[in-house]
Amino acid sequence: MKNLVIGAGLTGSVTANLIATKWNEKVIVIDKNNFVGGNINDYVDEQTQIHVHRFGPHIFHTNSERVWKYLSQYTDWHEYSFEPNVVIKGQKVTLPFNLNTIKQCFDKQTAEKYTKKLVDTYGMEHKIPILELKQTNDEDLKFIADFVYKYVFEGYTVKQWGLKPEEIDESITARVPIYISYDNRYFQDKYQAIPKNGYAEMIKNMLYHKNIQIYLNTKYQDILKENFDRIFYTGSIDEFFNYKYGMLPYRSLTFDVETIDCEYYQPTAMVNYPCDNDYTRITEHKHFLNEKSSKTIISKEYSHSFELGKNERYYPIKNDANSELYEKYLRDAKQLKNTYFLGRLGAYKYYNMDQAVLAALEFWDTIT
Ligand SMILES: Cc1cc2nc3c(=O)[nH]c(=O)nc-3n(C[C@H](O)[C@H](O)[C@H](O)COP(=O)(O)OP(=O)(O)OC[C@H]3O[C@@H](n4cnc5c(N)ncnc54)[C@H](O)[C@@H]3O)c2cc1C
C-alpha cells in the first residue's frame, strides 16, 4: 500500500479520489469518526427522513467553474439560495443587513430617508463596510453603522468568539458590510446549491472506487506509518507533532438537536440571535432540500472554547501569536519527506467548502 490519507472530510476525500482516479494507485483512507464527510457530514433522521447537517448549516456556494465541475461528477444538486434572518429587538428581519432590513427595522419615513442617503451616496448593489460608514461626517450614515454594529455584530461576536465587547477589535468586526440592495441572498456566487442526496452521499460517491479502502473509527495514532510511501494528513497539525510547541487554539460548537411536532419552526433555514438567548443561531434543516414532513428538526448552536477530548475544533482563532505558533509547526512539517498537511486543520485556516476543494485540487497540481 503506497498512499495513506488521514481524514475522510472534504479535503481527504478529494485527495483520495484523485490518487485513485488520476494516478490509478491504491489508497487507504482512515477517519477517527464512524462516518465520512468530517465537518460536512449529514445524516437522514429515521423518524422524519429529514437530512440533518450534523455540524451546523452547510450551504455550498462558489464562483469556481473548476470546483463546481469536479464535485458535479459525484452529486446532482438542489439549487438553494441562502436567505437567513437575524432577530433584532425581538423581530426576525433579513440578513445580510440590506435595504429590506432597513424597511423592516424603521418606520416608513425613516426607512426612506436612510435608503435614499445610502443609495445617493454609494449607489445600488454595493457592499459598504460599517467601518467606512462610521468614518463619514454624515449623521444618518453613522447612525445606521452604529445600529448594525450594536444589533447585529457586537452581540454575535461576543457569543461566537467568547469575548467581552471591549475586547472586540472594531477594525475587524466593522469590516462587515451593509448591502445596498434588495437582494436577500447571503451569497452572490454563481453556483449555490445543496447536494440532492446530501453531503455524506456525495463524499461516499467520491470514495467509491476499487483503489480506495476506508477504515472508520481509526485514528492516525493507531496506524503503522512506515507501511506507506506517502502520507496526506488532514487532521490538526499540532496534534501530529504531539503539541510539542503548544496547542493551536480554536473555537468549538455544540448543537442541541430537537424534533418538534409542527410543520415549520421558523421561516428560513437559519435565524441568528445576536442579542437574545445563549445560543448564537437556530438551524431548521428541512429548508435546505425542501423536505416535507409533519414534524421538523432544529439545532440550537452554542459556541465554546475548544478543549481537547471534550469537544471538536471548528474555527481557528487568528492572531499574531497563533499564526507564529502555526508557522513553527509548518517549518517542521516541511522537513518531512512525502508527508503533506492539508485541509482546514492542516492549514489552520477557515476554508469554505469550495476553498477546501480548490486547495486540494491545486495541491494536486503541484505534486503531479
Ligand atoms: C459550523 C460551520 C459551518 C460551516 N458552513 C459552511 C457553509 O455554509 N458553506 C461552506 O462553504 N463552508 C462551510 N463551512 C466550512 C466547511 O465545514 C469546511 O470547508 C470543510 O469541512 C473542510 O473540510 P476538511 O476536510 O478540510 O476538514 P474536516 O471536515 O475537519 O476533515 C478532517 C477529517 O479528519 C479526521 N481526523 C482528524 N484528525 C484525525 C486523526 N488523528 N486520525 C484520524 N482522523 C482524523 C476528522 O475526523 C475529519 O473527518 C462551515 C464550517 C463550520 C465549522
mmCIF file of C-alpha atoms and ligand atoms in Angstrom, residues 6-12 30-33 37-40 55-61 218-221 233-236 239 253 255 281 301 314-315 343-345 350-354 356, ligand 1:
data_model
loop_
_atom_site.group_PDB
_atom_site.id
_atom_site.type_symbol
_atom_site.label_atom_id
_atom_site.label_comp_id
_atom_site.label_asym_id
_atom_site.label_seq_id
_atom_site.Cartn_x
_atom_site.Cartn_y
_atom_site.Cartn_z
ATOM 1 C CA ILE A 6 -5.860 10.712 7.190
ATOM 2 C CA GLY A 7 -9.352 12.163 7.360
ATOM 3 C CA ALA A 8 -12.391 11.384 5.216
ATOM 4 C CA GLY A 9 -13.575 15.013 5.245
ATOM 5 C CA LEU A 10 -13.897 17.010 2.061
ATOM 6 C CA THR A 11 -10.127 17.582 1.676
ATOM 7 C CA GLY A 12 -9.152 13.963 2.377
ATOM 8 C CA ILE A 30 -8.820 6.454 7.709
ATOM 9 C CA ASP A 31 -11.020 8.577 9.912
ATOM 10 C CA LYS A 32 -11.425 8.682 13.677
ATOM 11 C CA ASN A 33 -15.178 9.189 13.225
ATOM 12 C CA GLY A 37 -17.505 13.761 5.457
ATOM 13 C CA GLY A 38 -15.908 15.278 8.560
ATOM 14 C CA ASN A 39 -17.443 18.657 9.212
ATOM 15 C CA ILE A 40 -19.828 18.476 6.278
ATOM 16 C CA PHE A 55 -22.023 20.114 12.393
ATOM 17 C CA GLY A 56 -24.081 23.183 11.584
ATOM 18 C CA PRO A 57 -25.633 24.583 8.428
ATOM 19 C CA HIS A 58 -23.608 23.970 5.258
ATOM 20 C CA ILE A 59 -24.525 25.837 2.096
ATOM 21 C CA PHE A 60 -22.371 25.181 -0.906
ATOM 22 C CA HIS A 61 -21.520 28.303 -2.914
ATOM 23 C CA THR A 218 -9.431 4.568 13.160
ATOM 24 C CA LYS A 219 -7.007 7.135 14.494
ATOM 25 C CA TYR A 220 -3.794 8.136 12.795
ATOM 26 C CA GLN A 221 -2.012 7.331 16.052
ATOM 27 C CA TYR A 233 -2.698 14.364 6.692
ATOM 28 C CA THR A 234 -5.885 16.447 7.091
ATOM 29 C CA GLY A 235 -6.015 16.374 10.904
ATOM 30 C CA SER A 236 -4.744 19.104 13.185
ATOM 31 C CA GLU A 239 -1.697 17.037 17.153
ATOM 32 C CA LEU A 253 -19.501 24.488 18.940
ATOM 33 C CA PHE A 255 -25.599 21.601 18.883
ATOM 34 C CA ARG A 281 -28.377 30.652 15.956
ATOM 35 C CA GLU A 301 -25.925 26.231 18.216
ATOM 36 C CA TYR A 314 -14.203 24.430 14.466
ATOM 37 C CA TYR A 315 -12.872 27.943 13.930
ATOM 38 C CA GLY A 343 -7.322 20.961 4.744
ATOM 39 C CA ARG A 344 -8.639 23.409 7.284
ATOM 40 C CA LEU A 345 -6.857 21.666 10.206
ATOM 41 C CA TYR A 350 -11.097 28.762 7.856
ATOM 42 C CA TYR A 351 -11.950 27.327 4.451
ATOM 43 C CA ASN A 352 -15.357 27.467 2.854
ATOM 44 C CA MET A 353 -16.143 24.144 1.190
ATOM 45 C CA ASP A 354 -15.228 25.402 -2.264
ATOM 46 C CA ALA A 356 -11.156 23.433 0.686
HETATM 47 C C1 LIG B 1 -20.278 25.472 11.739
HETATM 48 C C2 LIG B 1 -19.680 25.506 10.365
HETATM 49 C C3 LIG B 1 -20.478 25.839 9.297
HETATM 50 C C4 LIG B 1 -19.922 25.882 8.008
HETATM 51 N N1 LIG B 1 -20.736 26.230 6.986
HETATM 52 C C5 LIG B 1 -20.233 26.302 5.738
HETATM 53 C C6 LIG B 1 -21.060 26.724 4.653
HETATM 54 O O1 LIG B 1 -22.240 27.026 4.828
HETATM 55 N N2 LIG B 1 -20.505 26.779 3.418
HETATM 56 C C7 LIG B 1 -19.186 26.458 3.194
HETATM 57 O O2 LIG B 1 -18.731 26.530 2.030
HETATM 58 N N3 LIG B 1 -18.391 26.043 4.201
HETATM 59 C C8 LIG B 1 -18.867 25.949 5.462
HETATM 60 N N4 LIG B 1 -18.068 25.524 6.500
HETATM 61 C C9 LIG B 1 -16.681 25.088 6.206
HETATM 62 C C10 LIG B 1 -16.567 23.558 5.916
HETATM 63 O O3 LIG B 1 -17.033 22.839 7.022
HETATM 64 C C11 LIG B 1 -15.094 23.198 5.611
HETATM 65 O O4 LIG B 1 -14.679 23.867 4.451
HETATM 66 C C12 LIG B 1 -14.836 21.718 5.358
HETATM 67 O O5 LIG B 1 -15.447 20.918 6.297
HETATM 68 C C13 LIG B 1 -13.317 21.452 5.360
HETATM 69 O O6 LIG B 1 -13.065 20.075 5.171
HETATM 70 P P1 LIG B 1 -11.712 19.402 5.651
HETATM 71 O O7 LIG B 1 -11.694 18.052 5.052
HETATM 72 O O8 LIG B 1 -10.568 20.307 5.371
HETATM 73 O O9 LIG B 1 -11.804 19.316 7.246
HETATM 74 P P2 LIG B 1 -12.683 18.321 8.157
HETATM 75 O O10 LIG B 1 -14.068 18.234 7.658
HETATM 76 O O11 LIG B 1 -12.484 18.749 9.566
HETATM 77 O O12 LIG B 1 -11.995 16.889 7.935
HETATM 78 C C14 LIG B 1 -10.914 16.407 8.699
HETATM 79 C C15 LIG B 1 -11.183 14.932 8.974
HETATM 80 O O13 LIG B 1 -10.026 14.353 9.581
HETATM 81 C C16 LIG B 1 -10.414 13.496 10.609
HETATM 82 N N5 LIG B 1 -9.294 13.411 11.570
HETATM 83 C C17 LIG B 1 -8.720 14.441 12.238
HETATM 84 N N6 LIG B 1 -7.706 14.005 12.995
HETATM 85 C C18 LIG B 1 -7.624 12.664 12.811
HETATM 86 C C19 LIG B 1 -6.774 11.643 13.319
HETATM 87 N N7 LIG B 1 -5.782 11.902 14.192
HETATM 88 N N8 LIG B 1 -6.978 10.355 12.909
HETATM 89 C C20 LIG B 1 -7.973 10.073 12.026
HETATM 90 N N9 LIG B 1 -8.809 11.008 11.502
HETATM 91 C C21 LIG B 1 -8.638 12.279 11.892
HETATM 92 C C22 LIG B 1 -11.654 14.165 11.196
HETATM 93 O O14 LIG B 1 -12.457 13.217 11.896
HETATM 94 C C23 LIG B 1 -12.335 14.710 9.953
HETATM 95 O O15 LIG B 1 -13.236 13.789 9.394
HETATM 96 C C24 LIG B 1 -18.560 25.535 7.802
HETATM 97 C C25 LIG B 1 -17.759 25.203 8.892
HETATM 98 C C26 LIG B 1 -18.301 25.211 10.173
HETATM 99 C C27 LIG B 1 -17.411 24.889 11.352
#
